[in-house]
Coordinates of C-alpha atoms in Angstrom, one line a residue:
L12 CA -45.7 14.6 11.7
D13 CA -42.2 15.9 12.4
G14 CA -39.4 15.8 15.1
T15 CA -35.8 15.3 15.6
V16 CA -34.1 12.0 16.3
A17 CA -31.3 12.3 18.9
S18 CA -28.8 10.0 20.6
S19 CA -28.6 9.1 24.4
A20 CA -25.0 10.1 24.0
G21 CA -26.1 13.7 23.2
G22 CA -26.8 15.5 19.9
P23 CA -29.0 14.7 16.9
I24 CA -28.5 11.8 14.7
A25 CA -28.0 12.5 11.0
G26 CA -28.7 9.6 8.7
A27 CA -31.3 7.8 10.9
T28 CA -34.0 5.9 9.3
V29 CA -37.7 6.9 10.1
E30 CA -40.3 4.5 9.0
Y31 CA -44.2 5.5 8.9
D32 CA -45.7 2.1 9.0
N33 CA -49.4 3.1 8.4
H34 CA -48.4 4.5 5.0
G35 CA -45.3 2.6 4.1
L36 CA -43.2 5.7 4.0
T37 CA -39.5 5.7 4.8
L38 CA -36.9 8.6 5.1
T39 CA -33.6 9.6 6.4
T40 CA -32.9 12.3 8.8
A41 CA -31.2 15.5 7.8
A42 CA -28.0 16.8 9.3
G43 CA -29.6 18.1 12.2
G44 CA -31.6 14.8 12.8
A45 CA -34.8 16.3 11.6
Y46 CA -37.6 14.5 9.8
A47 CA -41.0 15.5 8.5
F48 CA -43.9 13.6 6.9
S49 CA -47.0 15.1 5.4
V50 CA -49.6 12.7 6.5
F51 CA -53.2 11.8 6.9
P52 CA -54.9 12.6 10.3
G53 CA -55.9 9.8 12.6
A54 CA -54.9 7.8 15.6
G55 CA -52.6 4.9 15.9
H56 CA -49.9 5.9 13.5
K57 CA -46.8 3.9 14.3
I58 CA -43.4 5.6 13.7
R59 CA -40.1 3.3 13.8
F60 CA -36.8 4.9 14.3
S61 CA -33.3 3.2 13.7
A62 CA -29.7 4.4 13.4
F63 CA -26.4 2.6 13.2
G64 CA -24.9 2.0 16.8
H65 CA -28.2 2.7 18.5
A66 CA -31.1 0.4 19.7
P67 CA -34.2 0.9 17.5
D68 CA -37.3 2.4 18.9
S69 CA -40.9 3.0 17.9
V70 CA -43.8 5.2 19.0
T71 CA -47.6 5.4 18.3
V72 CA -48.9 8.8 17.6
S73 CA -52.1 10.5 16.8
V74 CA -52.3 13.1 14.0
A75 CA -54.9 15.8 14.4
P76 CA -56.7 17.2 11.3
D77 CA -54.9 20.1 10.0
G78 CA -52.4 19.7 13.0
V79 CA -48.9 19.0 13.5
T80 CA -47.6 16.2 15.8
T81 CA -44.2 16.2 17.0
S82 CA -42.2 13.2 18.2
N83 CA -38.6 13.6 19.3
P84 CA -37.1 10.2 20.2
V85 CA -33.9 9.6 21.9
L86 CA -32.3 6.4 20.7
Q87 CA -30.1 4.5 23.3
K88 CA -26.4 4.3 22.1
Y89 CA -25.0 0.9 22.1
P90 CA -21.8 0.3 24.1
S91 CA -18.7 0.8 21.7
G92 CA -15.0 0.0 21.5
G93 CA -12.2 0.8 19.1
L94 CA -9.9 -0.9 16.7
S95 CA -6.4 0.2 15.6
G96 CA -3.3 -1.2 14.2
R97 CA -0.5 -0.9 11.8
I98 CA 0.0 -2.3 8.2
T99 CA 3.5 -3.2 7.0
D100 CA 5.0 -4.9 4.0
S101 CA 5.7 -8.6 4.8
A102 CA 9.1 -8.5 3.1
S103 CA 10.6 -5.2 4.3
G104 CA 8.8 -4.6 7.4
L105 CA 8.1 -1.0 6.2
P106 CA 4.7 0.7 6.8
I107 CA 2.3 0.9 3.9
E108 CA 0.4 4.2 3.3
L109 CA -3.1 4.4 1.9
V110 CA -4.2 0.8 2.7
E111 CA -8.1 0.8 2.5
L112 CA -9.8 -0.7 5.5
S113 CA -13.6 -1.1 6.2
L114 CA -15.7 -2.9 8.7
V115 CA -18.1 -5.0 6.5
G116 CA -21.8 -3.9 6.8
T117 CA -21.0 -0.7 8.6
P118 CA -20.3 3.0 7.7
F119 CA -16.8 2.6 9.0
S120 CA -13.9 3.0 6.6
T121 CA -10.4 4.5 6.6
T122 CA -7.0 4.5 5.1
T123 CA -3.6 4.1 6.8
N124 CA -1.4 7.1 7.2
A125 CA 2.3 7.4 6.3
N126 CA 3.2 5.3 9.3
G127 CA 0.8 2.5 8.3
E128 CA -1.4 3.3 11.1
Y129 CA -5.2 3.1 11.1
A130 CA -7.9 3.6 13.7
F131 CA -11.7 3.1 14.2
S132 CA -13.4 4.6 17.3
G133 CA -17.0 4.3 18.5
V134 CA -17.5 0.8 17.0
P135 CA -20.8 -0.6 18.5
T136 CA -20.6 -3.9 20.5
L137 CA -24.3 -4.6 20.0
P138 CA -26.2 -6.1 18.3
L139 CA -23.0 -7.7 17.1
A140 CA -19.6 -7.6 18.6
T141 CA -17.7 -9.2 15.8
Y142 CA -17.2 -7.6 12.5
A143 CA -15.3 -8.6 9.3
L144 CA -12.3 -6.3 8.5
D145 CA -11.7 -5.9 4.8
V146 CA -8.1 -4.8 4.0
A147 CA -6.9 -3.8 0.4
R148 CA -4.1 -2.0 -1.2
Y149 CA -3.1 -1.8 -4.8
G150 CA 0.0 -3.9 -5.5
Y151 CA -0.7 -6.2 -2.7
V152 CA -2.4 -9.6 -2.3
V153 CA -5.9 -9.0 -0.8
P154 CA -6.2 -11.0 2.3
Q155 CA -9.5 -12.6 3.3
D156 CA -11.8 -10.5 5.4
V157 CA -10.6 -11.0 9.1
P158 CA -13.2 -11.6 12.0
I159 CA -12.5 -8.9 14.6
A160 CA -14.3 -9.0 18.1
I161 CA -14.7 -5.4 19.4
V162 CA -14.6 -5.0 23.2
A163 CA -16.8 -2.4 24.9
S164 CA -14.8 0.5 26.4
A165 CA -11.4 -0.9 25.2
N166 CA -9.3 -0.7 22.1
V167 CA -8.5 -3.8 20.1
V168 CA -5.1 -3.8 18.2
Q169 CA -4.7 -5.7 15.1
D170 CA -1.6 -5.3 13.0
Y171 CA -1.2 -6.8 9.5
R172 CA 1.7 -7.8 7.2
L173 CA 0.8 -7.6 3.5
V174 CA 2.3 -9.6 0.8
A175 CA 3.3 -7.7 -2.3
A176 CA 1.5 -9.2 -5.5
V177 CA 3.5 -10.9 -8.1
E178 CA 1.1 -9.6 -10.8
H179 CA -1.2 -6.7 -10.8
E180 CA -3.6 -5.0 -13.3
D181 CA -2.1 -2.0 -15.0
F182 CA -4.8 0.7 -14.7
A183 CA -2.6 3.2 -16.5
S184 CA -2.4 1.5 -19.8
A185 CA -5.4 1.7 -22.3
S186 CA -5.3 -2.0 -22.9
G187 CA -5.5 -2.9 -19.2
G188 CA -2.5 -5.3 -19.6
T189 CA -1.0 -7.3 -16.8
V190 CA 2.3 -6.2 -15.3
S191 CA 4.6 -8.7 -13.6
S192 CA 7.2 -7.8 -11.0
E193 CA 9.2 -10.8 -11.7
P194 CA 12.5 -10.0 -13.3
S195 CA 12.4 -12.8 -15.9
A196 CA 9.0 -11.5 -17.1
T197 CA 10.0 -7.8 -17.6
A198 CA 13.4 -8.5 -19.2
G199 CA 13.9 -6.9 -22.6
L200 CA 11.0 -4.6 -22.2

C-alpha cells in the first residue's frame, strides 16, 4: 500500500501523518509526500491522512495478495492568513533583534530581524482561528502568551514593547549566578 499525499493548493505534503487503522500503524510522509506500508492482503483497510493546515481525509482500500494498492489523496487546504509586527524596547523604543516568536501548538516559529520585524504567512484559520503567540528574548521579561485571531486572506499586525529584565540568569558563568542590571547591586564589582 503506497501513494503520495498532496495539497489542494498544489504540490506534495511532507510531514503528513498516515494512519493504517487495521494494523495500528502510523508513519509520516517523506519530503515528496510519499508513504508506503508493507501490509497484509484483504478488503476494507481504512487509511487516514492528516496534515497541519489541511482537512483530514480517509479512504477504504483493498489490498490484493502479492499486489500493490496505491492511494494518492489530495487534502483540502484550510483558508489562511498572516501575522506580522515589530518588537521594540519599551524604554528606548529601539527595535529588538533575535526575539523568538512561535504560535503555540503549530510548526510556526521565527525570530525578529535587525529592525525588530517578524512575520508568519499561511497560518490556517481552521479548525481554529485563534492562536497563542509566545514571545521570548534573553534579557527581557517574558510576556504571557497573547491570543491572536487570524483572519482568512488578511494580515493581522501585532506589535510588542518588551520590558528589560532587572535580573537574568548568567549563562556564561560556570556557577550560573544571577546578574543584576541595577547600579547599586553591581557597585564595587
